[in-house]
Each structure stands twice: as C-alpha cells, then as structure tokens.
Amino acid sequence: MVKKVVIADDHPLFRAALKQAIRKISTNAKIMEVSSLGEASDILAGEDNINLLLLDIHMSDSDGFAGLIMYKQAYPLTPIVIVSASEEPEIIRNAIEFGASGFIPKSADLSVIREAINTVFEGQSWWPEVDGLSKLGRNGRIGFSESSKLFSTLTPTQSKVFMAIAEGLLNKQIAFKMDISESTIKTHITAIFKKLNISSRTQAVIFAKDLEKNTKQD
Amino acid sequence: MVKKVVIADDHPLFRAALKQAIRKISTNAKIMEVSSLGEASDILAGEDNINLLLLDIHMSDSDGFAGLIMYKQAYPLTPIVIVSASEEPEIIRNAIEFGASGFIPKSADLSVIREAINTVFEGQSWWPEVDGLSKLGRNGRIGFSESSKLFSTLTPTQSKVFMAIAEGLLNKQIAFKMDISESTIKTHITAIFKKLNISSRTQAVIFAKDLEKNTKQD
DNA sequence: TACTGCATAAGACTATAGTCTGAGGTTACT
DNA sequence: AGTAACCTCAGACTATAGTCTTATGCAGTA
C-alpha cells in the first residue's frame, strides 16, 4: 500500500533530509511538503488516510504545539511525529501528552530517523532516550494552559470548524470546505462558543492566537 | 503641574524601580502601573494628557513593538519611552523609527534613567550611546513588514477602532467606549478594511495578531 | 479662497452571524 | 435494548456587521 506522508517544516534542507529518509523506507510513498501550518491544514482537510504527519514545532507561520493540538483534535487517527531542533524533556513530555506518536530531534542521524518513522508506520510510538523522561507520570497534563484545557473539550469536528474560523473564513466558506451545510456549521459554532466561554467568532480568533502563543515553548 | 505617567512592564521589580526614579523627579506625579498591553490600552483610552508612557517591549501579554506602533497611531501626542532588557542598535533604531521619544536599557543605572525621563518630560528625545546608531539614516524604515506598512496608513482614530476590534469588542461597545455613534464606527471600519485589504473583522483580528508577532524582535 | 484629509453622523439596505427548536441518523458502550 | 455522545440539517428569528450615499464641520494648505 502506498504511504501518504506530509512533511511540515520551513527549512527546505531538513525537509529534503526527511524526504530522503522516507524514500529509503517506502520508495513509492506519496510525500507532500509544506512550510507552514496554514498549508498543512489545507492538505489535511483535503486528503484522507494520511499515514504520517511530520510536524516541525517552530515554523515561521505559527510556532508551538498549536498545530499538534489542533490536528490531533481534528484528525485523531492521523499519526503525528514532532520534529524539533531541541531535545528538552519538557518538550518531549508535552508532545506525548498532546497525543503525538513520536519525536525526532533534528540532531538525530538518518538511521535513527528511519527507525522512528518505521516504528510509527507500524502503528507504534517512538521516543528518544532522554534523561528525565521516565519520571513522566502519565497522570494529568503538564504545563497546560487554561485555554488548552477548554480547547481540548472540543470534538474533532468542532475543532475543525474552530480552526477554519481562526483562518478568517466565513461560515459559507467553511461549509463548502467541509462539504456540510452552513446550518450545521452554525450548530457547531454555537456549541464551540459555549465550551470556550466566548460569544463571537472574533473572540474565537483571539482565543486561537492565544492558544498558539501559550503553547509555544520551543 | 501634576505629571501623569503610565508604566507598562510585567516585571514588578523593575516597575518599582521606574516608579522610584519618577518619584525623585516629580514627587506628586500620578503614576499608573500596568503589566500588559491590554491594561495599557484601557488606561490610554480612559486618561487624557498623559505625559509619559514607559513601555516594556517584552511583556508576556504581547511582546514586540506592536504596542508602540499602535499607541503612536492612536495617541500621537503621548510621549512613549521604550524600556528593554537588550540594547541592540536594531531595536533602538526601530524604536526611533516607530516614533518613540526615548529608549531606556534595563541595565541603565538610576541616574541615567532619571536623566532620560527628565529629558522627555522637557519635550525632547533621549537615546543611549550605542555603536552603530549613527549610521542610522532617517530615510525609510528598517525591517518593516508588509503588515506594518499597511497598518501605518491608518489614521489615529482608525487605529483606535482597529485595536478595539482586535480586543474582540462589538461595534456597539466600541462606540460606547469612544463615545461616538455606532454609525461612525462602521464608517471607520469600512475605511480600515479598504486600507488593509481585508473584508471582515475576523480577518482584522488575524491581521492584528500577525502584526504583534512580526514586530516582535526582542 | 479652494482644496484636501479627517472625523462625525443618519438612513437604507444587504449580508453574515448566531440562537433556538425540533429532528433523524450513526456509533459505541452498558 | 437503552443510552449517551456525536454529526447532520432545516426553518424561523434576532442581532450584528458591513456598504453606500449623503452631509456637516473642522483644520491645514496651496
């Protein structure tokens, strides 16, 4: 079966490196490259059954774990592996807690990267060996902002709608994009507002931007 | 005459230091302290004839020169002095270009801070001695993003309205806050949209947040 | 003086947003 | 089988947003 992989990283060189690594594993994989969260959103919205999303956590577009949180909400079944220049246990911990399937430090050599990707392709998780990770304790989330807590109560579909609002789309455009009626979009929006304690899409955008900012810890 | 001074800094200790410095100069000054851009906005909106705004450029709220740009647009007559932990010529240059009346490095000792504040109270500007500043060249702005360029075409009033939108306020609330009719608010908003090439307040919020992000260079 | 930019405003109108009610369907879990 | 959570949708309605037109007043300036 042909693997579908999305690489979201704004460094062309590293994107190429990741691409090489994937090619070694799966020669005929369909690899899509993007350099911003915005583009990544478009791909995820348009493609089904993506086998892997390699997500850099410090893209110029909108750094942070926001992407991970949002995509995991909207596409819980798509495996996401975080790619990062740093290796701090705190970041890895958060990646785990936010539902990532793995973590690849940019310092890792090709063989490690291949091993990680292979592991995730097989449906398992892959984490680097780092001091301080063991004392993790899966109970409760760490460094979770209030916004993140509220956001995490959204259902996958609500999350998608929310992200579309944050891109500045009209209800009509969201409806078209998701191929459901505008009426349903409104239903979702009303539910979203109640969960997030807000009352307008304008405030939703502010909420989204705060979320991006507060989850940034690269 | 009683001086009105606003200190916007999220480090309580440094806020206290600045307060001390001002007290030495003007014992009966009215000093208002805030720790975020949001609070600063409220004060500027509510108070007239402020003699000095001391503005930290890296507040947790929303770092960057966004505050300077916005406030200079909205209140061109209020002298603003930038306070910063760093002393890079680039930052000082930008402070000058964005219309600040002075720059105080946090490393400066009390006597220097007092000198700076005094100078600005007298209506002049005060800049630290830093290498590389002389080759400034007042012609043209440096490191100006496209958003900043567009934003700088807004008139003071339009800028105020824009900031209110970015806070998530309704037209009705903006009208009340600025004490003008909602009809006028709408007129301004239509003008703002044309200047910024956008078509909804939702996009305006996105624009504002990008502005904050792009002007951040602390 | 005439012109320009700016701020103010009302009125009429169209478009979007948002709420509420009620309803049908799926999936998963008890 | 029942229940709970989720996704879907329509219709009716109210509220907000946004455009366009027209108009007044003010300040600066050629």
Short mmCIF file of C-alpha atoms (C1' of nucleotides) in Angstrom, two decimals:
data_model
loop_
_atom_site.label_atom_id
_atom_site.label_comp_id
_atom_site.label_asym_id
_atom_site.label_seq_id
_atom_site.Cartn_x
_atom_site.Cartn_y
_atom_site.Cartn_z
CA MET A 1 0.00 0.00 0.00
CA VAL A 2 1.19 3.47 -0.87
CA LYS A 3 2.02 5.54 2.18
CA LYS A 4 0.86 9.14 2.32
CA VAL A 5 3.18 11.38 4.26
CA VAL A 6 3.04 15.10 4.93
CA ILE A 7 6.20 16.97 5.87
CA ALA A 8 5.57 20.31 7.54
CA ASP A 9 8.83 22.13 8.09
CA ASP A 10 10.00 25.51 6.94
CA HIS A 11 13.63 24.56 6.49
CA PRO A 12 13.97 23.29 2.91
CA LEU A 13 17.18 21.46 3.72
CA PHE A 14 15.73 19.50 6.56
CA ARG A 15 12.61 18.85 4.57
CA ALA A 16 14.80 17.27 1.94
CA ALA A 17 16.54 15.16 4.55
CA LEU A 18 13.28 13.83 5.91
CA LYS A 19 12.12 13.12 2.40
CA GLN A 20 15.25 11.08 1.75
CA ALA A 21 14.68 9.10 4.90
CA ILE A 22 11.15 8.26 3.91
CA ARG A 23 12.13 7.32 0.38
CA LYS A 24 14.56 4.78 1.80
CA ILE A 25 11.76 3.14 3.73
CA SER A 26 8.98 3.42 1.22
CA THR A 27 10.12 4.14 -2.30
CA ASN A 28 6.73 4.88 -3.71
CA ALA A 29 5.35 6.87 -0.82
CA LYS A 30 3.33 9.95 -1.69
CA ILE A 31 5.18 12.76 0.02
CA MET A 32 3.64 16.19 0.38
CA GLU A 33 5.78 19.04 1.59
CA VAL A 34 4.56 22.24 3.20
CA SER A 35 6.29 25.02 5.06
CA SER A 36 3.52 26.45 7.22
CA LEU A 37 0.68 25.39 9.45
CA GLY A 38 -1.75 27.03 7.06
CA GLU A 39 -0.68 24.85 4.16
CA ALA A 40 -0.64 21.80 6.39
CA SER A 41 -4.25 22.49 7.35
CA ASP A 42 -5.25 22.63 3.72
CA ILE A 43 -3.63 19.29 2.98
CA LEU A 44 -5.12 17.58 6.00
CA ALA A 45 -8.52 18.91 5.05
CA GLY A 46 -8.20 17.69 1.50
CA GLU A 47 -6.52 14.32 1.89
CA ASP A 48 -7.82 11.26 3.63
CA ASN A 49 -5.95 8.41 5.24
CA ILE A 50 -2.67 10.16 5.80
CA ASN A 51 -0.18 7.72 7.28
CA LEU A 52 2.14 10.22 8.84
CA LEU A 53 2.49 13.90 9.53
CA LEU A 54 6.00 15.08 10.36
CA LEU A 55 5.50 18.36 12.14
CA ASP A 56 8.18 20.87 12.97
CA ILE A 57 7.32 22.80 16.11
CA HIS A 58 8.96 26.05 15.18
CA MET A 59 7.70 27.17 11.86
CA SER A 60 7.66 30.84 11.00
CA ASP A 61 3.98 30.60 10.38
CA SER A 62 2.86 29.80 13.86
CA ASP A 63 5.17 28.10 16.20
CA GLY A 64 4.30 25.88 19.05
CA PHE A 65 2.30 22.87 19.78
CA ALA A 66 -0.80 24.56 18.49
CA GLY A 67 -0.61 22.53 15.33
CA LEU A 68 -0.25 19.27 17.19
CA ILE A 69 -3.14 20.05 19.49
CA MET A 70 -5.38 21.20 16.69
CA TYR A 71 -4.62 18.40 14.29
CA LYS A 72 -4.97 15.76 16.97
CA GLN A 73 -8.37 17.18 17.77
CA ALA A 74 -9.44 17.37 14.17
CA TYR A 75 -7.79 14.20 12.88
CA PRO A 76 -7.25 11.94 15.89
CA LEU A 77 -6.38 8.99 13.70
CA THR A 78 -3.54 10.63 11.81
CA PRO A 79 -0.18 9.78 13.41
CA ILE A 80 1.85 12.90 14.07
CA VAL A 81 5.55 12.87 14.75
CA ILE A 82 7.08 16.04 16.17
CA VAL A 83 10.33 17.26 14.71
CA SER A 84 12.31 19.70 16.79
CA ALA A 85 15.69 21.35 16.95
CA SER A 86 15.74 20.97 20.69
CA GLU A 87 15.57 17.87 22.82
CA GLU A 88 14.37 19.19 26.12
CA PRO A 89 12.43 16.65 28.14
CA GLU A 90 9.74 19.23 28.72
CA ILE A 91 9.03 19.47 25.02
CA ILE A 92 9.05 15.74 24.52
CA ARG A 93 6.77 15.33 27.50
CA ASN A 94 4.33 17.78 26.01
CA ALA A 95 4.48 16.05 22.65
CA ILE A 96 3.49 12.83 24.38
CA GLU A 97 0.73 14.43 26.36
CA PHE A 98 -0.69 16.19 23.35
CA GLY A 99 -1.01 12.93 21.51
CA ALA A 100 1.99 12.78 19.21
CA SER A 101 3.13 9.38 18.02
CA GLY A 102 6.81 10.17 18.21
CA PHE A 103 9.56 12.71 18.48
CA ILE A 104 12.55 13.24 16.21
CA PRO A 105 15.32 15.58 17.30
CA LYS A 106 16.90 17.35 14.36
CA SER A 107 20.25 16.27 15.68
CA ALA A 108 19.38 12.64 15.08
CA ASP A 109 21.21 10.88 12.29
CA LEU A 110 19.47 9.29 9.36
CA SER A 111 19.40 5.78 10.77
CA VAL A 112 17.58 6.97 13.86
CA ILE A 113 15.13 8.97 11.81
CA ARG A 114 14.40 5.94 9.67
CA GLU A 115 13.92 3.80 12.74
CA ALA A 116 11.48 6.30 14.17
CA ILE A 117 9.44 6.60 11.01
CA ASN A 118 9.37 2.85 10.56
CA THR A 119 8.15 2.35 14.09
CA VAL A 120 5.32 4.81 13.58
CA PHE A 121 4.40 3.28 10.24
CA GLU A 122 3.94 0.05 12.15
CA GLY A 123 1.44 1.75 14.40
CA GLN A 124 3.67 2.13 17.41
CA SER A 125 5.18 5.14 19.10
CA TRP A 126 8.82 6.16 19.07
CA TRP A 127 10.52 8.33 21.66
CA PRO A 128 14.13 9.27 22.05
CA GLU A 129 16.13 8.30 25.12
CA VAL A 130 16.38 11.37 27.25
CA ASP A 131 17.11 11.86 30.91
CA GLY A 132 14.19 12.89 32.99
CA LEU A 133 11.61 11.44 30.69
CA SER A 134 10.91 8.41 32.81
CA LYS A 135 9.66 10.42 35.72
CA LEU A 136 6.88 11.48 33.49
CA GLY A 137 3.80 10.09 35.09
CA ARG A 138 1.00 9.79 32.58
CA ASN A 139 -1.47 11.18 35.07
CA GLY A 140 -2.51 14.69 34.29
CA ARG A 141 -1.13 17.06 31.80
CA ILE A 142 1.83 19.27 32.40
CA GLY A 143 2.03 22.97 31.84
CA PHE A 144 -1.43 23.05 30.39
CA SER A 145 -2.86 26.48 29.97
CA GLU A 146 -6.48 27.24 30.70
CA SER A 147 -7.11 27.83 27.01
CA SER A 148 -5.69 24.43 26.12
CA LYS A 149 -7.93 22.78 28.66
CA LEU A 150 -11.02 24.37 27.22
CA PHE A 151 -9.91 23.72 23.69
CA SER A 152 -9.37 20.07 24.39
CA THR A 153 -13.06 19.66 25.21
CA LEU A 154 -13.95 20.29 21.58
CA THR A 155 -14.93 17.34 19.47
CA PRO A 156 -12.91 16.66 16.30
CA THR A 157 -15.46 18.30 14.04
CA GLN A 158 -15.83 21.29 16.31
CA SER A 159 -12.10 21.61 16.29
CA LYS A 160 -12.00 21.69 12.50
CA VAL A 161 -14.63 24.38 12.41
CA PHE A 162 -12.77 26.34 15.04
CA MET A 163 -9.56 26.22 13.02
CA ALA A 164 -11.39 27.42 9.95
CA ILE A 165 -12.78 30.36 11.88
CA ALA A 166 -9.27 31.16 13.04
CA GLU A 167 -8.24 31.37 9.40
CA GLY A 168 -10.80 34.09 8.86
CA LEU A 169 -13.24 32.07 6.79
CA LEU A 170 -16.94 32.82 6.51
CA ASN A 171 -19.48 30.20 7.59
CA LYS A 172 -20.37 29.74 3.96
CA GLN A 173 -16.75 29.04 3.07
CA ILE A 174 -16.32 26.62 5.95
CA ALA A 175 -19.44 24.78 4.87
CA PHE A 176 -18.11 24.43 1.34
CA LYS A 177 -14.69 23.37 2.51
CA MET A 178 -16.05 20.68 4.83
CA ASP A 179 -18.84 19.76 2.46
CA ILE A 180 -21.62 20.09 5.02
CA SER A 181 -24.42 22.61 5.27
CA GLU A 182 -23.97 26.10 6.61
CA SER A 183 -26.72 25.30 9.04
CA THR A 184 -24.59 22.57 10.57
CA ILE A 185 -21.63 24.90 10.75
CA LYS A 186 -23.73 27.28 12.80
CA THR A 187 -24.77 24.48 15.10
CA HIS A 188 -21.13 23.64 15.69
CA ILE A 189 -20.19 27.24 16.23
CA THR A 190 -22.84 27.73 18.87
CA ALA A 191 -21.54 24.64 20.66
CA ILE A 192 -17.94 25.83 20.36
CA PHE A 193 -18.79 29.23 21.84
CA LYS A 194 -20.45 27.62 24.83
CA LYS A 195 -17.50 25.36 25.50
CA LEU A 196 -14.93 28.12 25.19
CA ASN A 197 -16.99 30.70 27.05
CA ILE A 198 -16.97 33.17 24.20
CA SER A 199 -19.68 34.80 22.19
CA SER A 200 -18.34 35.74 18.79
CA ARG A 201 -16.05 34.44 16.10
CA THR A 202 -13.87 37.48 16.65
CA GLN A 203 -13.18 36.26 20.16
CA ALA A 204 -12.61 32.80 18.73
CA VAL A 205 -9.74 34.13 16.64
CA ILE A 206 -8.24 35.78 19.70
CA PHE A 207 -8.63 32.53 21.57
CA ALA A 208 -6.88 30.62 18.80
CA LYS A 209 -3.99 33.06 18.63
CA ASP A 210 -3.55 32.94 22.38
CA LEU A 211 -3.54 29.19 22.15
CA GLU A 212 -0.73 29.31 19.64
CA LYS A 213 1.23 31.70 21.77
CA ASN A 214 0.73 29.92 25.06
CA THR A 215 1.66 26.51 23.74
CA LYS A 216 4.81 27.84 22.15
CA GLN A 217 7.79 26.64 24.11
CA ASP A 218 10.37 25.85 21.54
CA MET B 1 1.58 70.73 37.03
CA VAL B 2 0.97 67.13 38.04
CA LYS B 3 2.61 64.69 35.65
CA LYS B 4 0.67 61.66 34.54
CA VAL B 5 2.84 58.65 33.86
CA VAL B 6 1.97 55.11 32.81
CA ILE B 7 4.40 52.30 33.46
CA ALA B 8 3.76 49.21 31.35
CA ASP B 9 6.09 46.42 32.40
CA ASP B 10 5.39 42.95 33.63
CA HIS B 11 8.35 42.75 35.98
CA PRO B 12 7.10 44.07 39.33
CA LEU B 13 10.64 44.74 40.50
CA PHE B 14 11.57 46.85 37.57
CA ARG B 15 8.23 48.61 37.68
CA ALA B 16 9.08 49.59 41.23
CA ALA B 17 12.48 50.85 40.13
CA LEU B 18 11.00 53.03 37.43
CA LYS B 19 8.45 54.32 39.88
CA GLN B 20 11.21 55.32 42.27
CA ALA B 21 13.03 57.16 39.51
CA ILE B 22 9.95 59.13 38.60
CA ARG B 23 9.17 59.96 42.21
CA LYS B 24 12.62 61.50 42.54
CA ILE B 25 11.90 63.80 39.64
CA SER B 26 8.28 64.58 40.28
CA THR B 27 7.12 63.78 43.80
CA ASN B 28 3.44 64.26 43.15
CA ALA B 29 3.27 62.58 39.77
CA LYS B 30 0.28 60.38 39.13
CA ILE B 31 1.79 57.01 38.35
CA MET B 32 -0.28 54.22 36.87
CA GLU B 33 1.19 50.75 36.64
CA VAL B 34 0.11 48.00 34.30
CA SER B 35 1.60 44.69 33.31
CA SER B 36 0.12 44.07 29.91
CA LEU B 37 -0.67 45.78 26.66
CA GLY B 38 -4.34 45.19 27.25
CA GLU B 39 -4.35 47.12 30.51
CA ALA B 40 -2.23 49.83 28.95
CA SER B 41 -4.81 50.22 26.21
CA ASP B 42 -7.54 50.68 28.75
CA ILE B 43 -5.64 53.39 30.57
CA LEU B 44 -4.71 55.25 27.41
CA ALA B 45 -8.31 55.12 26.31
CA GLY B 46 -9.57 56.44 29.62
CA GLU B 47 -6.99 59.07 30.52
CA ASP B 48 -6.19 62.28 28.70
CA ASN B 49 -2.98 64.26 28.61
CA ILE B 50 -0.62 61.53 29.65
CA ASN B 51 2.88 62.94 29.95
CA LEU B 52 4.78 59.75 29.57
CA LEU B 53 4.32 56.09 28.77
CA LEU B 54 7.15 53.82 29.76
CA LEU B 55 6.71 50.73 27.63
CA ASP B 56 8.49 47.45 28.05
CA ILE B 57 8.89 45.66 24.74
CA HIS B 58 8.74 42.15 26.05
CA MET B 59 5.64 41.73 28.09
CA SER B 60 4.06 38.34 28.41
CA ASP B 61 0.87 39.78 27.07
CA SER B 62 2.06 40.62 23.64
CA ASP B 63 5.65 41.40 23.04
CA GLY B 64 7.11 43.49 20.36
CA PHE B 65 6.81 46.92 19.01
CA ALA B 66 3.14 46.36 18.30
CA GLY B 67 2.24 48.47 21.32
CA LEU B 68 4.50 51.30 20.26
CA ILE B 69 3.16 51.30 16.73
CA MET B 70 -0.43 51.11 17.84
CA TYR B 71 -0.23 53.71 20.55
CA LYS B 72 1.70 56.12 18.36
CA GLN B 73 -1.02 55.76 15.78
CA ALA B 74 -3.81 56.20 18.25
CA TYR B 75 -2.21 58.78 20.54
CA PRO B 76 0.49 60.53 18.51
CA LEU B 77 0.93 63.22 21.13
CA THR B 78 1.69 60.92 24.05
CA PRO B 79 5.44 60.57 24.53
CA ILE B 80 6.47 56.92 24.69
CA VAL B 81 9.77 55.71 26.03
CA ILE B 82 10.78 52.16 25.29
CA VAL B 83 12.22 50.08 28.09
CA SER B 84 14.16 47.00 27.11
CA ALA B 85 16.43 44.36 28.52
CA SER B 86 18.55 44.43 25.42
CA GLU B 87 20.46 47.27 23.84
CA GLU B 88 20.83 46.15 20.29
CA PRO B 89 21.13 49.01 17.83
CA GLU B 90 18.50 47.36 15.68
CA ILE B 91 15.92 47.63 18.42
CA ILE B 92 16.82 51.20 19.25
CA ARG B 93 16.68 52.07 15.59
CA ASN B 94 13.21 50.64 15.32
CA ALA B 95 12.10 52.48 18.43
CA ILE B 96 13.20 55.72 16.79
CA GLU B 97 11.56 54.91 13.51
CA PHE B 98 8.32 53.92 15.14
CA GLY B 99 8.12 57.26 16.89
CA ALA B 100 9.31 56.60 20.42
CA SER B 101 10.63 59.55 22.38
CA GLY B 102 13.40 57.64 24.04
CA PHE B 103 14.96 54.36 24.96
CA ILE B 104 15.98 53.09 28.38
CA PRO B 105 18.07 49.93 28.65
CA LYS B 106 17.22 47.98 31.77
CA SER B 107 20.91 47.85 32.51
CA ALA B 108 20.99 51.61 32.96
CA ASP B 109 21.51 52.87 36.47
CA LEU B 110 19.07 55.14 38.22
CA SER B 111 20.84 58.39 37.36
CA VAL B 112 20.66 57.61 33.66
CA ILE B 113 17.02 56.62 33.91
CA ARG B 114 16.25 59.88 35.66
CA GLU B 115 18.13 61.82 33.05
CA ALA B 116 16.18 60.11 30.29
CA ILE B 117 12.81 60.71 31.89
CA ASN B 118 13.65 64.30 32.63
CA THR B 119 14.69 64.91 29.06
CA VAL B 120 11.43 63.51 27.76
CA PHE B 121 9.41 65.49 30.29
CA GLU B 122 11.01 68.57 28.76
CA GLY B 123 9.70 67.58 25.39
CA GLN B 124 12.93 66.29 23.95
CA SER B 125 14.11 62.82 22.99
CA TRP B 126 16.66 60.72 24.77
CA TRP B 127 18.72 57.95 23.25
CA PRO B 128 21.52 55.89 24.69
CA GLU B 129 25.02 55.94 23.22
CA VAL B 130 25.40 52.81 21.20
CA ASP B 131 27.75 51.86 18.43
CA GLY B 132 26.23 51.64 15.03
CA LEU B 133 23.40 54.00 15.77
CA SER B 134 24.89 56.96 13.95
CA LYS B 135 24.78 55.24 10.61
CA LEU B 136 21.06 55.26 11.00
CA GLY B 137 19.83 57.42 8.17
CA ARG B 138 16.34 58.71 8.90
CA ASN B 139 15.26 57.89 5.40
CA GLY B 140 12.98 54.93 5.17
CA ARG B 141 12.03 52.43 7.73
CA ILE B 142 14.06 49.38 8.56
CA GLY B 143 12.80 45.86 8.81
CA PHE B 144 9.26 46.94 8.20
CA SER B 145 6.86 44.13 7.45
CA GLU B 146 4.16 44.48 4.86
CA SER B 147 1.53 44.45 7.58
CA SER B 148 3.24 47.28 9.41
CA LYS B 149 3.33 49.34 6.25
CA LEU B 150 -0.36 48.91 5.69
CA PHE B 151 -1.16 49.50 9.32
CA SER B 152 0.79 52.72 9.36
CA THR B 153 -1.58 54.19 6.77
CA LEU B 154 -4.40 54.19 9.31
CA THR B 155 -5.37 57.49 10.85
CA PRO B 156 -5.23 57.78 14.66
CA THR B 157 -8.95 57.25 15.04
CA GLN B 158 -8.99 54.34 12.65
CA SER B 159 -6.16 52.84 14.61
CA LYS B 160 -8.11 53.10 17.86
CA VAL B 161 -11.08 51.39 16.29
CA PHE B 162 -8.84 48.71 14.86
CA MET B 163 -7.33 47.99 18.25
CA ALA B 164 -10.78 47.72 19.77
CA ILE B 165 -11.76 45.19 17.12
CA ALA B 166 -8.62 43.22 17.93
CA GLU B 167 -9.81 43.04 21.52
CA GLY B 168 -12.96 41.32 20.38
CA LEU B 169 -15.35 44.19 21.02
CA LEU B 170 -18.65 44.67 19.21
CA ASN B 171 -19.25 47.85 17.23
CA LYS B 172 -21.73 48.88 19.88
CA GLN B 173 -19.14 48.50 22.60
CA ILE B 174 -16.51 50.38 20.62
CA ALA B 175 -18.97 53.21 20.06
CA PHE B 176 -19.68 53.43 23.76
CA LYS B 177 -16.02 53.27 24.68
CA MET B 178 -15.04 56.02 22.27
CA ASP B 179 -18.21 57.97 22.87
CA ILE B 180 -19.16 58.31 19.22
CA SER B 181 -22.02 56.76 17.30
CA GLU B 182 -22.05 53.20 16.07
CA SER B 183 -22.68 54.59 12.65
CA THR B 184 -19.34 56.37 12.73
CA ILE B 185 -17.63 53.23 13.91
CA LYS B 186 -18.94 51.45 10.86
CA THR B 187 -17.68 54.21 8.63
CA HIS B 188 -14.24 53.83 10.14
CA ILE B 189 -14.31 50.08 9.84
CA THR B 190 -15.16 50.19 6.17
CA ALA B 191 -12.22 52.55 5.64
CA ILE B 192 -9.92 50.33 7.68
CA PHE B 193 -10.86 47.25 5.67
CA LYS B 194 -10.08 49.01 2.41
CA LYS B 195 -6.70 50.17 3.63
CA LEU B 196 -5.70 46.78 4.97
CA ASN B 197 -7.15 44.82 2.05
CA ILE B 198 -9.39 42.73 4.24
CA SER B 199 -13.12 42.20 4.36
CA SER B 200 -14.16 41.21 7.85
CA ARG B 201 -13.38 41.96 11.47
CA THR B 202 -12.31 38.36 11.87
CA GLN B 203 -9.53 38.99 9.39
CA ALA B 204 -8.76 42.20 11.22
CA VAL B 205 -8.02 40.24 14.38
CA ILE B 206 -5.73 37.93 12.43
CA PHE B 207 -4.03 40.96 10.94
CA ALA B 208 -3.51 42.46 14.38
CA LYS B 209 -2.08 39.28 15.82
CA ASP B 210 0.29 38.90 12.90
CA LEU B 211 1.35 42.46 13.43
CA GLU B 212 2.22 41.69 17.02
CA LYS B 213 4.14 38.62 16.02
CA ASN B 214 6.02 40.18 13.13
CA THR B 215 7.13 43.25 15.02
CA LYS B 216 8.42 41.14 17.85
CA GLN B 217 12.16 41.22 17.80
CA ASP B 218 13.23 41.35 21.37
"C1'" DT C 1 -10.33 81.03 -1.39
"C1'" DA C 2 -10.49 76.49 -2.84
"C1'" DC C 3 -8.99 72.07 -1.95
"C1'" DT C 4 -7.84 68.07 0.77
"C1'" DG C 5 -7.95 64.98 4.58
"C1'" DC C 6 -10.19 63.81 8.65
"C1'" DA C 7 -13.97 62.92 11.96
"C1'" DT C 8 -18.61 62.83 12.64
"C1'" DA C 9 -23.38 61.03 11.55
"C1'" DA C 10 -28.03 59.21 9.75
"C1'" DG C 11 -30.68 56.31 6.74
"C1'" DA C 12 -31.49 52.48 3.92
"C1'" DC C 13 -30.18 48.32 2.64
"C1'" DT C 14 -27.88 43.52 2.15
"C1'" DA C 15 -25.16 40.05 4.08
"C1'" DT C 16 -23.46 37.35 7.86
"C1'" DA C 17 -23.69 35.69 12.32
"C1'" DG C 18 -25.73 33.48 15.92
"C1'" DT C 19 -29.70 31.23 18.77
"C1'" DC C 20 -33.40 28.17 19.36
"C1'" DT C 21 -36.42 24.42 18.33
"C1'" DG C 22 -37.01 20.12 16.68
"C1'" DA C 23 -35.49 16.08 14.38
"C1'" DG C 24 -33.11 11.97 12.06
"C1'" DG C 25 -29.07 9.24 11.88
"C1'" DT C 26 -24.64 6.81 13.47
"C1'" DT C 27 -21.52 4.60 16.73
"C1'" DA C 28 -20.19 2.80 20.86
"C1'" DC C 29 -20.87 1.31 25.22
"C1'" DT C 30 -23.94 -0.79 29.18
"C1'" DA D 1 -32.50 -2.56 24.24
"C1'" DG D 2 -31.32 1.54 26.11
"C1'" DT D 3 -28.46 5.46 26.47
"C1'" DA D 4 -25.11 8.85 25.59
"C1'" DA D 5 -22.24 11.42 22.58
"C1'" DC D 6 -21.73 12.93 18.20
"C1'" DC D 7 -22.87 14.66 13.41
"C1'" DT D 8 -26.14 16.15 10.48
"C1'" DC D 9 -29.91 19.54 8.87
"C1'" DA D 10 -33.89 22.94 8.28
"C1'" DG D 11 -36.66 26.80 9.41
"C1'" DA D 12 -37.58 30.91 11.81
"C1'" DC D 13 -35.97 34.55 14.03
"C1'" DT D 14 -32.91 38.40 16.09
"C1'" DA D 15 -28.68 40.64 16.20
"C1'" DT D 16 -24.55 42.31 14.23
"C1'" DA D 17 -21.81 43.52 10.52
"C1'" DG D 18 -20.78 45.92 6.61
"C1'" DT D 19 -21.66 49.01 2.29
"C1'" DC D 20 -23.24 53.04 0.08
"C1'" DT D 21 -24.94 57.51 -0.10
"C1'" DT D 22 -25.18 61.97 1.50
"C1'" DA D 23 -23.95 65.62 4.51
"C1'" DT D 24 -21.85 68.78 8.09
"C1'" DG D 25 -17.81 70.77 10.35
"C1'" DC D 26 -13.00 71.48 11.10
"C1'" DA D 27 -8.06 72.17 10.17
"C1'" DG D 28 -4.35 72.71 7.33
"C1'" DT D 29 -2.52 74.23 3.00
"C1'" DA D 30 -1.60 75.54 -1.88
#
